C-alpha cells in the first residue's frame, strides 16, 4: 500500500494534515495518532478497540496468513459453563505456570473472558455451536491440557484462521485504519524517554520510511524462530522484544520457551504440528531402530504431559545424535486413521509419508514465548507512549508455562486494556516532534549476503543444541560465547551495509537469543519450561520473575514479581 505517498512534497505538516489523510507528512515520512506494529490477533483487536476519531496505522511485515494467530488451532479459553468459575480458571493457570504467574493479572485477564467472547460473537466470529448443552452459552466448549473444566471456545480446528478473517474484515472497513503490509519495522524512535515513532523498510520500494506517532503499540508476536525447529511462521523473530530492549525497556522470563513435542520433520514441511490427539489415540513414539522409549521416562508413556514428552524426545535425540524420532499410528486400521486425522494424513502424503503404513518423522519444536517486554495492566512499557501486547509482551499471565488457549485470550484482553488507556491519555492537539530521515549515506549494498544466511543457520542451530529443552550451565556458557561472537559480527555488518529484511531479523534474533541465554543462566533451578540438569529441582528462592534491565553496566537483576517498578 504505497499509493498515498506524495514524493518530495514541500507542504508543511499542518497544511498536509488539513488537506489530506492525517497520516501523510512528506516524502517517506508518515504520521498517525497510533501506530500498531503487527496484524495478528493482538494488533487487529487493538485497532478495533481504539476510538474511531484516531488515525491508526497498522504496519506488518507479512501477509495475514504469516502470523501465529492465523495458525492457532485449539481455541480461546473463557469461563462460560455454570460449573466453572474465575477462581477455577485462575487456579488452573497458576498451577500450569508452576506458581510463577501473577495472581492479580491472571484473575483480571480470565475475568474478561466472557466479555471477550461476546465481543467476538458480535463481530461475527463463527464459533462452533452446541445447542444441545443447556449448561453453557450455546457455544461448543472443549477441554485442553491443564484446564479442569470445558472452557475453550473454538471454530472447528482452525480457530485462528476464523479469528483473523473476522478481525481483518472489520479493520479494513474502518476509514480511520490504514494497513501497510510488507513493511518491516527496524527500530523505534525515542527521545527523552518517550517513543516518537519508528523506521520501517518498505519491502517493495526497498526504501526506509520514517513514521511519527503519538503512541506506538508493539504486537509483533513471539520469538520461536530463534530455534532450529519451530511450529511458528517465519516472522516470529522476536522483533518487538529486541526493539523494545534497544529502546530501554525491561524484558522478563525469557527462559520460558514452550516446545511442542511433535512437529513434522521434513526439509520442505515448515511449521506443521502433529496433533497430540495422535498420541491420545494410541500413537507410539519410536527410536530409529523401531523401539519404544517413553515408558523409560514416565509411567504414562506417550500420554505424559507435553513438556515431559518433549524432554524425553530431546534426550533420546541428543543421546543417539539423530535428527528426529518417529510417531507411529499405522497399527490402527486405515479407515480409523483417515477418519480421525484427515488433515495430518493429507499433509504427510504430500511428502510421500503414508501414515497408515509408516511412522511419521517428528521433532519437538519451539512453540510459544512465555516471556517478553515487561508491561503493566494496560500494556504500558518502561518507555512512555510505547505499549506491548500479545505474545511479544510479558504480563505475568503465563508464569513458567503457558496453559493451552490462554494466549489468544491474553492478546484480546490486553488489546482492549491498551486501547482504553490510549483513548484516555492521548493528546491529539499539538504537533508531533520532527524526526530525521533514515540516513544511508555511510552504508553500501552488501556484497556478501552469505554472511547473513550463515549466521541465521548457526544461531538457530546452537540455540537448539545448547539452549533448548534440556539445559546445563556448560551448554549455556557455550551458547553465550557463540552468541557474543555473532552479535559483534552482525553489529559490524549492520553498521556497514544497507538493511534487508533478513539482516533486520537476524539482528533481532541475536538480541533475543542473548536475552534467553542470560535469563536461563540466572535461573538456578528447574521450573515449568526451564529444565536444567545442574539444578533439577524447584527452589523457592527463585519463585520470582527473571527481569533483565537494559543497562550495559548493570548485572542481570532478578526482581521479585511484585516489585516491578524497582
Ligand atoms: C501452530 C500454533 C497453534 C496455536 N494454537 C493456539 C490456540 O489454539 N490457542 C491459543 O490461545 N494460542 C495458540 N497459539 C499461540 C497463539 O496463536 C499466539 O500466541 C498468538 O496468536 C500471538 O498473536 P500476536 O498477535 O501476539 O502475534 P502474531 O499473530 O504472531 O502476529 C505478529 C505480527 O507482527 C508482525 N511483525 C512482527 N515483526 C514485525 C516487524 N519488525 N515489522 C512489522 N511487522 C512485524 C507480523 O507480520 C504479524 O503481523 C498457537 C500458536 C501456533 C504457532
Coordinates of C-alpha atoms in Angstrom, one line a residue, residues 318 465-480 517 520-521 523-524 526 530-535:
X318 CA 20.9 -35.9 21.8
X465 CA 21.5 -27.7 20.7
X466 CA 22.5 -25.7 23.8
X467 CA 19.6 -23.6 25.0
X468 CA 16.7 -26.0 24.0
X469 CA 14.6 -28.3 26.0
X470 CA 17.2 -29.6 28.4
X471 CA 19.9 -27.2 29.5
X472 CA 23.1 -27.3 31.6
X473 CA 25.4 -24.5 32.8
X474 CA 28.1 -25.7 30.3
X475 CA 25.8 -25.7 27.3
X476 CA 24.5 -22.2 28.2
X477 CA 28.1 -20.9 28.6
X478 CA 29.0 -22.3 25.1
X479 CA 25.9 -20.7 23.7
X480 CA 26.7 -17.3 25.3
X517 CA 20.6 -17.3 27.4
X520 CA 18.3 -19.1 31.6
X521 CA 21.7 -18.6 33.3
X523 CA 17.6 -19.2 37.0
X524 CA 19.5 -21.8 39.0
X526 CA 14.2 -26.3 37.2
X530 CA 13.1 -24.3 32.2
X531 CA 14.8 -27.6 32.9
X532 CA 18.5 -27.8 33.7
X533 CA 20.4 -30.9 34.6
X534 CA 22.6 -28.9 37.0
X535 CA 19.6 -27.8 39.2

